[in-house]
Every structure is written in structure tokens, then in C-alpha cells.
CSV table of N, CA and C in Angstrom, one decimal:
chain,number,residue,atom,x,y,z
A,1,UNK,N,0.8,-1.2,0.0
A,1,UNK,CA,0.0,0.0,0.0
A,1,UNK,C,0.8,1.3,0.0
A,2,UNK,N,1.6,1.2,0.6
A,2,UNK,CA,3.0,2.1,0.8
A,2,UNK,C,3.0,3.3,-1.1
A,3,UNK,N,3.1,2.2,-1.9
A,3,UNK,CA,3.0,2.9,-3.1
A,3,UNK,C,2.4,4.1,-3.4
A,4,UNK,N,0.8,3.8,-3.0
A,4,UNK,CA,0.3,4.9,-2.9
A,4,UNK,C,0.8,6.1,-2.5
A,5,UNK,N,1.3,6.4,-1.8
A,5,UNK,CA,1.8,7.6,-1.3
A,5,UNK,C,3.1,8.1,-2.2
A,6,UNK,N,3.3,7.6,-3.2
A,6,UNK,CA,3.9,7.9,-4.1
A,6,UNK,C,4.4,9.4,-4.9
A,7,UNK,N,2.7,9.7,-5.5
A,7,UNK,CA,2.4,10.7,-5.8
A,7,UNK,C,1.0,10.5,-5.7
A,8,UNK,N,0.5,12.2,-6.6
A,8,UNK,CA,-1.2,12.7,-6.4
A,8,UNK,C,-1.8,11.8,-7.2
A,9,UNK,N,-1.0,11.4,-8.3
A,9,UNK,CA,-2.0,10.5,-8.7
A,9,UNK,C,-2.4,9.2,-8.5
A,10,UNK,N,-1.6,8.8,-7.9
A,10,UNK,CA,-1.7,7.1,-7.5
A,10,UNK,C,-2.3,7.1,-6.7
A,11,UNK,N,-1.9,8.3,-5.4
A,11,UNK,CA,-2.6,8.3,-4.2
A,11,UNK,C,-4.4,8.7,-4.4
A,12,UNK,N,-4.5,9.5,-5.3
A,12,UNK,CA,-5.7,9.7,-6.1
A,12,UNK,C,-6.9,8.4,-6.8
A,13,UNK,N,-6.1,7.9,-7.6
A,13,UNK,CA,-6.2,6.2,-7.9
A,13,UNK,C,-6.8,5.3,-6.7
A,14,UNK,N,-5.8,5.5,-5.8
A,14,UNK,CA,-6.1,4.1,-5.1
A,14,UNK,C,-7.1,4.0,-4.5
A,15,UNK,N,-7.2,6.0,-3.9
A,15,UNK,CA,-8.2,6.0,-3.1
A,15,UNK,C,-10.0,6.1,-3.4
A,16,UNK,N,-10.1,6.3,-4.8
A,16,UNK,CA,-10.9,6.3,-5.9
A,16,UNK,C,-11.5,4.8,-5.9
A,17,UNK,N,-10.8,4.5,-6.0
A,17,UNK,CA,-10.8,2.5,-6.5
A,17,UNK,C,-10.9,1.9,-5.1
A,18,UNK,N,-10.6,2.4,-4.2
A,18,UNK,CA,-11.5,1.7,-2.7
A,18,UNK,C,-12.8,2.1,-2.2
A,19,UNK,N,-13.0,3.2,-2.9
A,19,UNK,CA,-14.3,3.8,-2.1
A,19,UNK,C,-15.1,3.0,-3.6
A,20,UNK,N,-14.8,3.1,-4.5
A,20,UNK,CA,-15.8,2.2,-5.4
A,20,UNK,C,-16.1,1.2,-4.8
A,21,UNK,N,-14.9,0.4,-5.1
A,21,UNK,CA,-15.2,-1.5,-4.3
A,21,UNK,C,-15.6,-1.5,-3.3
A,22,UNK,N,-16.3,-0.6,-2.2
A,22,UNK,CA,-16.9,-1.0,-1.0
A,22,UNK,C,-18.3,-0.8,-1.4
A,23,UNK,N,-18.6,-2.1,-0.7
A,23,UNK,CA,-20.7,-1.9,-1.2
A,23,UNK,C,-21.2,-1.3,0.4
A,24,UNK,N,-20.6,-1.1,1.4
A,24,UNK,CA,-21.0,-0.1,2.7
A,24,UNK,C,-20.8,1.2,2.4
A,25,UNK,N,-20.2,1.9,1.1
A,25,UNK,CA,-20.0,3.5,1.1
A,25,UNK,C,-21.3,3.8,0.3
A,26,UNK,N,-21.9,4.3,0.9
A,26,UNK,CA,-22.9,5.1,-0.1
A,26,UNK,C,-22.8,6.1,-0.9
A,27,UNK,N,-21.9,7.2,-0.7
A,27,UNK,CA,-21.4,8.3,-1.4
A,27,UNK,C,-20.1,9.3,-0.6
A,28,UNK,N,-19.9,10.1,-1.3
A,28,UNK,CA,-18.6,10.5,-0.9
A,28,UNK,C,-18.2,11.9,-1.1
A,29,UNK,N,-17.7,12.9,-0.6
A,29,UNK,CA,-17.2,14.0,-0.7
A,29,UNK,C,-15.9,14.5,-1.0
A,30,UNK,N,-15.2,13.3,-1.1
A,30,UNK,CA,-13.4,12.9,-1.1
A,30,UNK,C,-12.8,14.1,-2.1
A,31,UNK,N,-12.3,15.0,-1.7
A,31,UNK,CA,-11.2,15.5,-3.0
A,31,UNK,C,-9.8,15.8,-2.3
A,32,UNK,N,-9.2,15.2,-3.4
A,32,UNK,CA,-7.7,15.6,-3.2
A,32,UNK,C,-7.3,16.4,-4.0
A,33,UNK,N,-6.4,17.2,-3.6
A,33,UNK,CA,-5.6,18.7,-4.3
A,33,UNK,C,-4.2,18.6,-3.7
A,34,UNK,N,-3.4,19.5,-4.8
A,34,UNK,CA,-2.5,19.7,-3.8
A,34,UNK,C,-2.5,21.3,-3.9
A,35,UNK,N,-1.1,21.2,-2.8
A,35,UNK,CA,-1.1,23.1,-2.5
A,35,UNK,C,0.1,23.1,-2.4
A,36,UNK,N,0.9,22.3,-3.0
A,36,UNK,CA,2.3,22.6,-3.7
A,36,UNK,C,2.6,21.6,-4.9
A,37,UNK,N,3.9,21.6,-6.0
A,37,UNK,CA,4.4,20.6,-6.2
A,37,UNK,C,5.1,19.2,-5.2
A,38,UNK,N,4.5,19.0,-3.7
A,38,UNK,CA,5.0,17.8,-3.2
A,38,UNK,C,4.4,17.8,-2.0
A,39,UNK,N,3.0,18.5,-2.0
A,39,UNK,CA,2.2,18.4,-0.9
A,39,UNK,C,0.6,18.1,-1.2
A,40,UNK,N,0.5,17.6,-0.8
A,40,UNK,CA,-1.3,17.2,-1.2
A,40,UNK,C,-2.0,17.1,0.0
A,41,UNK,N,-3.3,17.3,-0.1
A,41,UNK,CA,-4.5,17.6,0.7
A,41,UNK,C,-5.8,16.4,0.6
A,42,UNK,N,-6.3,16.0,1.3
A,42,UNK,CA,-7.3,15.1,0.8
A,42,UNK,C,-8.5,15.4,1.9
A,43,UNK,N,-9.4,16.2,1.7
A,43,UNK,CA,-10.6,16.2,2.7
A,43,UNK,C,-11.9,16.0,2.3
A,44,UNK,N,-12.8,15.8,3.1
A,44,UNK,CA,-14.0,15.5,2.5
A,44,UNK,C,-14.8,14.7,3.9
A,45,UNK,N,-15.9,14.1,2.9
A,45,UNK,CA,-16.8,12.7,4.2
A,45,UNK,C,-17.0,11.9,2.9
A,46,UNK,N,-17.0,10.3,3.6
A,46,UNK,CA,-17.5,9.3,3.2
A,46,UNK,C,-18.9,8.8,4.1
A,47,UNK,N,-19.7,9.0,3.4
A,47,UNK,CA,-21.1,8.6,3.9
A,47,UNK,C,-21.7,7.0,4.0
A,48,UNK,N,-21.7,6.3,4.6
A,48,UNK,CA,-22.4,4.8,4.6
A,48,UNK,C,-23.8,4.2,5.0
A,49,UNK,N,-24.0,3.8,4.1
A,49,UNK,CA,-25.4,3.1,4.0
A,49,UNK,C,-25.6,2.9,5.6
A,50,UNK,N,-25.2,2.7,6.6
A,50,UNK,CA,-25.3,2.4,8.1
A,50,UNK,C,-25.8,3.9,8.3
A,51,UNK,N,-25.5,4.8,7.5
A,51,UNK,CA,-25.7,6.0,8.0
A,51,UNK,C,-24.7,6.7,9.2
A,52,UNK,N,-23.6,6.1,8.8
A,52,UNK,CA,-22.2,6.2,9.6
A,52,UNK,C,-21.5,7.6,8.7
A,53,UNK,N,-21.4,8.9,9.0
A,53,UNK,CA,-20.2,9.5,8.4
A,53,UNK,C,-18.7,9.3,8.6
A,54,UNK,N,-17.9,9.3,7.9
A,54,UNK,CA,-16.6,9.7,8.0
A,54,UNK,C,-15.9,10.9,7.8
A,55,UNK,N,-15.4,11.5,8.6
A,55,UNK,CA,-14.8,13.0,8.0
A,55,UNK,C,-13.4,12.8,8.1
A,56,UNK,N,-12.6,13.1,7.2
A,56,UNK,CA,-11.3,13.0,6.4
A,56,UNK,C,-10.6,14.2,6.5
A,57,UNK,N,-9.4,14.4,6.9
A,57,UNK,CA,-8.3,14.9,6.3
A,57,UNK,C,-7.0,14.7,6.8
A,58,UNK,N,-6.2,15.1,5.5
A,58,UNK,CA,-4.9,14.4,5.6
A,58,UNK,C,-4.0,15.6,4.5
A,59,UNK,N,-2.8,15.9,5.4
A,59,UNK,CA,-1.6,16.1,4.7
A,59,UNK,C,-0.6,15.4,4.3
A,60,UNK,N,-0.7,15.0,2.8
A,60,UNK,CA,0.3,14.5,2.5
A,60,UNK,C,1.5,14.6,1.5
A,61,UNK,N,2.7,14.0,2.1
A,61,UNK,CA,4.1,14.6,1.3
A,61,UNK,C,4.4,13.7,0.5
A,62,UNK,N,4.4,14.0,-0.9
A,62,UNK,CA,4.5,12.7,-1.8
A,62,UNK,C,5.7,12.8,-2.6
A,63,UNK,N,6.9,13.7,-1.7
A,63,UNK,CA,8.7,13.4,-1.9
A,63,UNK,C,8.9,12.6,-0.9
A,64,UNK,N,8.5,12.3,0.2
A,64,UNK,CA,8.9,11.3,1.5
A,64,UNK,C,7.9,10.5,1.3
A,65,UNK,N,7.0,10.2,1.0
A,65,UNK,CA,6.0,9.2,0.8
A,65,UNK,C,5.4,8.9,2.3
A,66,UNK,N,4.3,9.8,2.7
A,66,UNK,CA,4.2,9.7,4.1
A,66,UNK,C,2.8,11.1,4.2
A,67,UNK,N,2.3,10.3,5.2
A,67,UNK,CA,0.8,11.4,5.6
A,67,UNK,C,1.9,12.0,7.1
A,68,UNK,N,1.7,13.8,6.8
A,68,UNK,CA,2.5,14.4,7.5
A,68,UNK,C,1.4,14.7,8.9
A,69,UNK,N,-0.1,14.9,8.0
A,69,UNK,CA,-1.2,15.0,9.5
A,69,UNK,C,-2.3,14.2,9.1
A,70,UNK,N,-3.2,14.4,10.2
A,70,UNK,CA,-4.4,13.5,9.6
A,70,UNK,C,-5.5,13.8,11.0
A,71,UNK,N,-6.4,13.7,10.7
A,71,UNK,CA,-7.5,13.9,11.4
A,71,UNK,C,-9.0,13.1,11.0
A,72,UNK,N,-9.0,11.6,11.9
A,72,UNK,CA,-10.7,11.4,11.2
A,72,UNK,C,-11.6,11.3,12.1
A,73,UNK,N,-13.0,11.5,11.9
A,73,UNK,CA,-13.9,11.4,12.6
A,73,UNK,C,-15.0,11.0,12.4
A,74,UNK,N,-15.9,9.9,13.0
A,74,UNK,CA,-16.5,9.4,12.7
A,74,UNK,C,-18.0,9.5,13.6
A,75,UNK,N,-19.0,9.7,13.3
A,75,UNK,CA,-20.5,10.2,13.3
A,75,UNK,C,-21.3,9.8,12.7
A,76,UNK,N,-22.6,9.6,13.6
A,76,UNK,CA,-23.5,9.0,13.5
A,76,UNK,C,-24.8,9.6,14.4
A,77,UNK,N,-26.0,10.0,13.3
A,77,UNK,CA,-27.2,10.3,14.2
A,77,UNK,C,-26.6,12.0,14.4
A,78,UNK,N,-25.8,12.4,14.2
A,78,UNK,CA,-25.3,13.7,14.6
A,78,UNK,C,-24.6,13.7,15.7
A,79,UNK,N,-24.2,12.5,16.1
A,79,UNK,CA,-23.1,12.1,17.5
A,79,UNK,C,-21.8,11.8,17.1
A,80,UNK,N,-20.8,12.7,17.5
A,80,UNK,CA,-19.1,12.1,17.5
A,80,UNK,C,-18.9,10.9,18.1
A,81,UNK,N,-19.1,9.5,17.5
A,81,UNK,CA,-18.7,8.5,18.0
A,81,UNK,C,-17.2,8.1,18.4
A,82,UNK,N,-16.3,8.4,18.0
A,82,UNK,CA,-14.5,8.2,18.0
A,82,UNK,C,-13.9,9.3,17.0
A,83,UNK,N,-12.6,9.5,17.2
A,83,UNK,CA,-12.2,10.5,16.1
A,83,UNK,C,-10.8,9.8,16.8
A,84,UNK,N,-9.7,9.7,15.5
A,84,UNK,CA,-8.5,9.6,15.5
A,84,UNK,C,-7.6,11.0,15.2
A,85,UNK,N,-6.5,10.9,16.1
A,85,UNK,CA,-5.3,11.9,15.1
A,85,UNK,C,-4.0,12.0,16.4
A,86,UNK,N,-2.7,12.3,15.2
A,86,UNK,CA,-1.5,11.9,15.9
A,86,UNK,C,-1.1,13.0,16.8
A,87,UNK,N,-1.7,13.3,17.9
A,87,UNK,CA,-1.7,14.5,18.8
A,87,UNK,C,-0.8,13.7,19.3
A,88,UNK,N,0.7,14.0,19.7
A,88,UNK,CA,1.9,13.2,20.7
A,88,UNK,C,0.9,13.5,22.1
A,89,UNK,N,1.0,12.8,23.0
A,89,UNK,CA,0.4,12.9,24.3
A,89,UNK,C,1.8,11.8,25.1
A,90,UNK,N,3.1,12.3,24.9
A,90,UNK,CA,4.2,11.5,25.7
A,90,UNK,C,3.7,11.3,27.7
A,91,UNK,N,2.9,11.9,28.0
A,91,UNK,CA,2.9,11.9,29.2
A,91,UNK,C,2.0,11.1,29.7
A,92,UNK,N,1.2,9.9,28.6
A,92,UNK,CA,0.4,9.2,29.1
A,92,UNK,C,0.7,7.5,28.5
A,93,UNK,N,1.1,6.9,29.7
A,93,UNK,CA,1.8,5.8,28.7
A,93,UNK,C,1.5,4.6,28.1
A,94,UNK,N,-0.1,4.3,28.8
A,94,UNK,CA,-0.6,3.7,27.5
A,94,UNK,C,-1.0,3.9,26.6
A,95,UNK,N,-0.5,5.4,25.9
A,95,UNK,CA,-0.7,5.4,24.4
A,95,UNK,C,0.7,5.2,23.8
A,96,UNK,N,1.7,4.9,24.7
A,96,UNK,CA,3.4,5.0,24.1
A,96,UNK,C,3.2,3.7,23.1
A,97,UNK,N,2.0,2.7,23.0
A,97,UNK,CA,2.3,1.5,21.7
A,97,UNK,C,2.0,1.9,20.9
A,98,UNK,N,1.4,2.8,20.5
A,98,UNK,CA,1.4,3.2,18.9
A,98,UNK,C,1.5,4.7,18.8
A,99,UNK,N,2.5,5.3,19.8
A,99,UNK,CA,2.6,7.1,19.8
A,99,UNK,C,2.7,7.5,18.4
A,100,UNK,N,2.6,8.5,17.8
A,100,UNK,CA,1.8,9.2,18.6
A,100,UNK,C,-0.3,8.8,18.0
A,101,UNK,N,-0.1,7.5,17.4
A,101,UNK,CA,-1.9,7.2,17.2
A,101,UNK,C,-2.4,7.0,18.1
A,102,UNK,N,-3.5,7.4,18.2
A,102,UNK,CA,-4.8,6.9,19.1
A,102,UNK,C,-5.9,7.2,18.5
A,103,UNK,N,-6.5,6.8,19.0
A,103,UNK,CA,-8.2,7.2,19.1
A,103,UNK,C,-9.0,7.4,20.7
A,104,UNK,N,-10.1,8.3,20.4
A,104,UNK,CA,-10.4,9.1,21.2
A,104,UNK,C,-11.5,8.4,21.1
A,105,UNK,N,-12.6,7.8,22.1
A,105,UNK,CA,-13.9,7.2,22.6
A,105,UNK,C,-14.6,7.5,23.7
A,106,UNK,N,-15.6,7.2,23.8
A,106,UNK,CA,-16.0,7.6,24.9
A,106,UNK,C,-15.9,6.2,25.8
A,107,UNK,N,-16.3,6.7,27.5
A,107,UNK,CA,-17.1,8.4,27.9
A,107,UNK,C,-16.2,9.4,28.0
A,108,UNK,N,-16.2,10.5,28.0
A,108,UNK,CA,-15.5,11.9,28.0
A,108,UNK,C,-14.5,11.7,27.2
A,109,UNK,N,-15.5,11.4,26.0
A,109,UNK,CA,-14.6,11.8,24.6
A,109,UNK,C,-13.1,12.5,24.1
A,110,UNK,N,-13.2,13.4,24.8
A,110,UNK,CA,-12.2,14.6,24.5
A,110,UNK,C,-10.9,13.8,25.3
A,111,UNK,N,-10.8,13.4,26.6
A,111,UNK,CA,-9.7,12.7,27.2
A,111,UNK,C,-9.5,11.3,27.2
A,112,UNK,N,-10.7,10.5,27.2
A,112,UNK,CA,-10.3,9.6,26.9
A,112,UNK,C,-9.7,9.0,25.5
A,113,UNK,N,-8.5,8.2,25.8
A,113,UNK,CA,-7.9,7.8,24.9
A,113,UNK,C,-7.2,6.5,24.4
A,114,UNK,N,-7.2,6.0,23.5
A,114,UNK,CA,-6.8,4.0,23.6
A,114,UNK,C,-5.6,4.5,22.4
A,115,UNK,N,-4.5,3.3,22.5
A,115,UNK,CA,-3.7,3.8,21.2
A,115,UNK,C,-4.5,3.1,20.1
A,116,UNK,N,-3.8,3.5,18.8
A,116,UNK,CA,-4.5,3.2,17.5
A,116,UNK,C,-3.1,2.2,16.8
A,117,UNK,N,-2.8,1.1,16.8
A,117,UNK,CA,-1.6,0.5,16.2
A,117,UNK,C,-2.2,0.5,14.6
A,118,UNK,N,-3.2,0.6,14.3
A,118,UNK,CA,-3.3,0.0,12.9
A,118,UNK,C,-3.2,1.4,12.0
A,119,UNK,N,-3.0,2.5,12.6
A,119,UNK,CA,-2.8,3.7,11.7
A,119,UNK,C,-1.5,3.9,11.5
A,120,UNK,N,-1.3,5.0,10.6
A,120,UNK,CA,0.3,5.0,9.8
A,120,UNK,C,0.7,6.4,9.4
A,121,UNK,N,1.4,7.0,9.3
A,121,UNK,CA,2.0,7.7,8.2
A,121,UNK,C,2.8,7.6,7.1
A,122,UNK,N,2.8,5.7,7.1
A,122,UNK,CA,4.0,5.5,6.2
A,122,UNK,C,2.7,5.1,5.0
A,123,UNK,N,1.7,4.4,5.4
A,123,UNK,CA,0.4,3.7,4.4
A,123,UNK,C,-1.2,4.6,4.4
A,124,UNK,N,-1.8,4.6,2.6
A,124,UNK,CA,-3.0,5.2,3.4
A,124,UNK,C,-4.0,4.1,4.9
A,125,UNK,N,-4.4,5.7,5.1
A,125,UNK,CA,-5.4,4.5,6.2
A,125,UNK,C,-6.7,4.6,6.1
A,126,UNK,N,-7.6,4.7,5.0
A,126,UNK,CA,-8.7,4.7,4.6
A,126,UNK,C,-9.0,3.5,4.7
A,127,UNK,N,-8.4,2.5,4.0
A,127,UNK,CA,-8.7,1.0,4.4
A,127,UNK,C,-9.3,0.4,5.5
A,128,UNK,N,-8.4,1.0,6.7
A,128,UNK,CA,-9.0,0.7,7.8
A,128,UNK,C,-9.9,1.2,8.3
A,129,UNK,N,-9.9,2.4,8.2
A,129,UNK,CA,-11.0,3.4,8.7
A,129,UNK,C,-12.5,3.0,8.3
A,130,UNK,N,-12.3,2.7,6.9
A,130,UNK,CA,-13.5,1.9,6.1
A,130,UNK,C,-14.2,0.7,6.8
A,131,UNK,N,-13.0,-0.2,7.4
A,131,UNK,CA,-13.0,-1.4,7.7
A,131,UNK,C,-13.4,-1.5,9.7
A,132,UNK,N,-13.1,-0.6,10.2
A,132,UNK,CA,-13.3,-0.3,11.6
A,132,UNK,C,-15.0,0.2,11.3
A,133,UNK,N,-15.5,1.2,10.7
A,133,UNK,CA,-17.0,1.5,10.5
A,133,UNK,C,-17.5,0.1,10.0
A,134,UNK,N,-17.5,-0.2,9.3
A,134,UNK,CA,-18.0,-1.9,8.5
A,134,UNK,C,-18.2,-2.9,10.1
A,135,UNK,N,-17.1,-2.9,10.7
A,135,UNK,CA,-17.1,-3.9,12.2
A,135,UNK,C,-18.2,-3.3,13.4
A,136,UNK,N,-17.7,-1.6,13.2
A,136,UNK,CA,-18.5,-1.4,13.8
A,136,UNK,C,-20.4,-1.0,14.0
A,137,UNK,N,-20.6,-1.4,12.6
A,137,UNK,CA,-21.6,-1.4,12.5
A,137,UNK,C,-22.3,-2.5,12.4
A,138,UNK,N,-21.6,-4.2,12.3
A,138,UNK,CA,-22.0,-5.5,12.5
A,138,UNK,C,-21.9,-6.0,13.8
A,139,UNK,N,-20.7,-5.1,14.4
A,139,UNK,CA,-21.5,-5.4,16.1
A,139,UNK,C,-22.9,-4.7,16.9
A,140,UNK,N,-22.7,-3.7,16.2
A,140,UNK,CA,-24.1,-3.0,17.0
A,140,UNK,C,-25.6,-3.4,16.5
């Protein structure tokens, strides 16, 4: 997956051709830009048939091959269910296994916090993000 982050267009590509192949996305707001020759932007929502949103964004550098920021959040009913992003928080240590990821859950959303190992700046992570709403909507 690494590839993707190549450049705007592959990373454009891939992420095009995943949100197709999922029969849980119902529609999408996704655009990617960049705002230099070697910086790209990707924001938007992915909407799902569960009536699950996702909100997106990501800075990414496509001379190091790597998401520089990222921020996702996910909602439902008009409720912030979880939201991820790589806020370092060194002074709390069980988030040191996957510093600086986590995700943020309730109760008291805002501080509570679990690490996130499956997120990256080296790979996209829409995959997962896709794949975490999909679980989380066959448990509930």
C-alpha cells in the first residue's frame, strides 16, 4: 500500500478504486488537491449506508511518501462516535504503543484515549477506517 503515497495521482487512484469497491459506502465527498508541487491535501466525508459518516483529512508529502497530518472522525445520528489523530500525548503511557496514534472514545470523549496501532503515516489508512465502520456497524 506504501505505493500509494507515491504521488497525487496514484494516491488519487487508489483511493478512488477503494471507495468504489466497497458496497457499505454510499457516497462520498473525497477530493484531493495539492497546494504545492509535493504536498497534497485530501478532505472531505465518506457517507455509509449504516448512515455512519466519516470525515477526512490528511496532509500528505509525496517526496517522502508519508501522511504528514491526519485527522478522522466518525459520526453518526449527529453524534461524534470516535475520532482519531497523531496528537503526541508522551505523558500518558498507554498510548506509548502506537505514539503518537490513538483514538479518542467515549465516555468523555475529548480525554479519553486508547492507542490506535493500525494507523500509519507510512500507508493510506482509509482501508482501515472503512474497515473499523463496516465492524462497527456488525456489532451494533
Amino acid at each position: 500500500m506504501a505505493s500509494a503515497l507515491v504521488s497525487y495521482t496514484q494516491y488519487t487512484h487508489f483511493i478512488f478504486a477503494l471507495l468504489t469497491a466497497r458496497p457499505s459506502v454510499a457516497n462520498h465527498t473525497l477530493a484531493v488537491y495539492t497546494t504545492s508541487q509535493t504536498v497534497g491535501i485530501m478532505r472531505g466525508e465518506v457517507n455509509f449506508h449504516s448512515g455512519h459518516t466519516l470525515r477526512v483529512f490528511e496532509q500528505i508529502d509525496f517526496v517522502a511518501h508519508r501522511i504528514r497530518y491526519y485527522s478522522y472522525e466518525v459520526i453518526y445520528q449527529g453524534e461524534k462516535l470516535w475520532w482519531h489523530d497523531p496528537m503526541p500525548h508522551p505523558h500518558i503511557p498507554e498510548l506509548q504503543s502506537s505514539h503518537p496514534h490513538h483514538k479518542h472514545v467515549p465516555p468523555d470523549i475529548k480525554h479519553h484515549r486508547i492507542p490506535a496501532p493500525d494507523l500509519s503515516f507510512e500507508e493510506p489508512n482509509l482501508p482501515f477506517l472503512i474497515a473499523e465502520i463496516e465492524t462497527s456497524v456488525e456489532v451494533s
